[in-house]
């Protein structure tokens, strides 16, 4: 490895040359401790260029749910790479995306059965918001364009997602003034907060397109847990006041809360769900926004204006979908999960000392 001495260690040339040109995430780069140079990963370990090993307790922002470099995902992606890395989904279709769509809809509860692919969680949330607003336009209720979201919630860094991510109190506070205003409320965890939400809907339901929540755990906002009854209350409110219920399971999906999807623990299903992060087992960027038949049917028309006008260039990327299909193979094998199980992870095996890789 070519390298140069830097402070107390030898750093590779690519590190010293490139650090001057990269803009790192969530960082005041002037005062940030220098990032650690990584050579490779394996299982629960991140190996640095100087040979030191880190035990990863974050799983790279909650993505690497099988540990790093799982051979099954690697082999499936390598096979896909050899035959077709990517084709656009504009006018074309391919096996990996269509197989993944059927498998996801087979695993999800309720009537969630149309999958729209994008490449990041934030974009999946933007798509969910756009779907909800246009759903009401297509249904002849164009005033329904605001969202009810919750204090301490986090849904991403693009402007639509920022606007429902507790903008005043969050990392996005500086830009709060330029964001669209939504209804930011407390979770309906008791009689008082439920009554406040009831009043809000009684007064403004004709302006509300949807309710957006991270079910069971508000992750990035501080790992705040709530009871499944909160989700049941929201389902009932959404039905009573004719609004859509959107679950952001980008963090909670794929077994993180003990069931395949967190909403299964409340025995209810949303109208739209967003998934990403562990979807590809931490290998490639992929996200999905999945809508019910009822939502999709509002777009199904002879009128071209009723179509969803969204199409990320890499939507349904074949490599990412192959990785997600391989990750589902592993989840099925190791957890025996089908629709609606609350599975028990074999914790005594998973949590062997010094091998914890999930947060
Ligand atoms: C619940 C939730 N929604 C959305 C996002 C945004 O996802 P991404 O960082 O892929 O844009 C995150 C990321 O942490 C998240 O935890």
PDB file of C-alpha atoms and ligand atoms in Angstrom, residues 26 61-62 119-123 125 154-157 214 219-220 248-252 274 276-277, ligand 1:
ATOM      1  CA  UNK A  26     -23.395  15.509   9.026  1.00  0.00           C
ATOM      2  CA  UNK A  61     -26.427   3.214   9.709  1.00  0.00           C
ATOM      3  CA  UNK A  62     -28.556   0.083  10.322  1.00  0.00           C
ATOM      4  CA  UNK A 119     -32.418   4.691  -4.214  1.00  0.00           C
ATOM      5  CA  UNK A 120     -32.626   6.271  -0.779  1.00  0.00           C
ATOM      6  CA  UNK A 121     -34.915   6.395   2.196  1.00  0.00           C
ATOM      7  CA  UNK A 122     -35.442  10.146   1.859  1.00  0.00           C
ATOM      8  CA  UNK A 123     -36.604   9.745  -1.728  1.00  0.00           C
ATOM      9  CA  UNK A 125     -40.522   9.243   1.771  1.00  0.00           C
ATOM     10  CA  UNK A 154     -37.078  11.612  11.425  1.00  0.00           C
ATOM     11  CA  UNK A 155     -37.839  10.848   7.777  1.00  0.00           C
ATOM     12  CA  UNK A 156     -34.831  12.063   5.795  1.00  0.00           C
ATOM     13  CA  UNK A 157     -32.828  14.996   4.504  1.00  0.00           C
ATOM     14  CA  UNK A 214     -42.028   5.561  12.253  1.00  0.00           C
ATOM     15  CA  UNK A 219     -34.921   5.916  15.496  1.00  0.00           C
ATOM     16  CA  UNK A 220     -32.733   8.868  14.551  1.00  0.00           C
ATOM     17  CA  UNK A 248     -41.925   4.840   7.495  1.00  0.00           C
ATOM     18  CA  UNK A 249     -40.284   1.450   8.187  1.00  0.00           C
ATOM     19  CA  UNK A 250     -36.944   2.464   6.697  1.00  0.00           C
ATOM     20  CA  UNK A 251     -35.323   1.918  10.100  1.00  0.00           C
ATOM     21  CA  UNK A 252     -37.720  -0.626  11.659  1.00  0.00           C
ATOM     22  CA  UNK A 274     -41.513   3.006   2.979  1.00  0.00           C
ATOM     23  CA  UNK A 276     -34.803   0.912   2.685  1.00  0.00           C
ATOM     24  CA  UNK A 277     -31.636   0.456   4.813  1.00  0.00           C
TER      25      UNK A 277
HETATM   26  C1  LIG B   1     -37.030   6.308   9.556  1.00  0.00           C
HETATM   27  C2  LIG B   1     -36.130   6.882   8.505  1.00  0.00           C
HETATM   28  N1  LIG B   1     -36.675   7.416   7.398  1.00  0.00           N
HETATM   29  C3  LIG B   1     -35.922   7.914   6.402  1.00  0.00           C
HETATM   30  C4  LIG B   1     -34.546   7.925   6.499  1.00  0.00           C
HETATM   31  C5  LIG B   1     -33.727   8.508   5.383  1.00  0.00           C
HETATM   32  O1  LIG B   1     -33.069   7.501   4.686  1.00  0.00           O
HETATM   33  P1  LIG B   1     -31.804   7.844   3.767  1.00  0.00           P
HETATM   34  O2  LIG B   1     -30.705   8.253   4.695  1.00  0.00           O
HETATM   35  O3  LIG B   1     -31.520   6.574   3.039  1.00  0.00           O
HETATM   36  O4  LIG B   1     -32.213   8.945   2.846  1.00  0.00           O
HETATM   37  C6  LIG B   1     -33.927   7.395   7.641  1.00  0.00           C
HETATM   38  C7  LIG B   1     -32.470   7.410   7.780  1.00  0.00           C
HETATM   39  O5  LIG B   1     -31.916   7.256   8.846  1.00  0.00           O
HETATM   40  C8  LIG B   1     -34.739   6.856   8.674  1.00  0.00           C
HETATM   41  O6  LIG B   1     -34.215   6.346   9.791  1.00  0.00           O
END
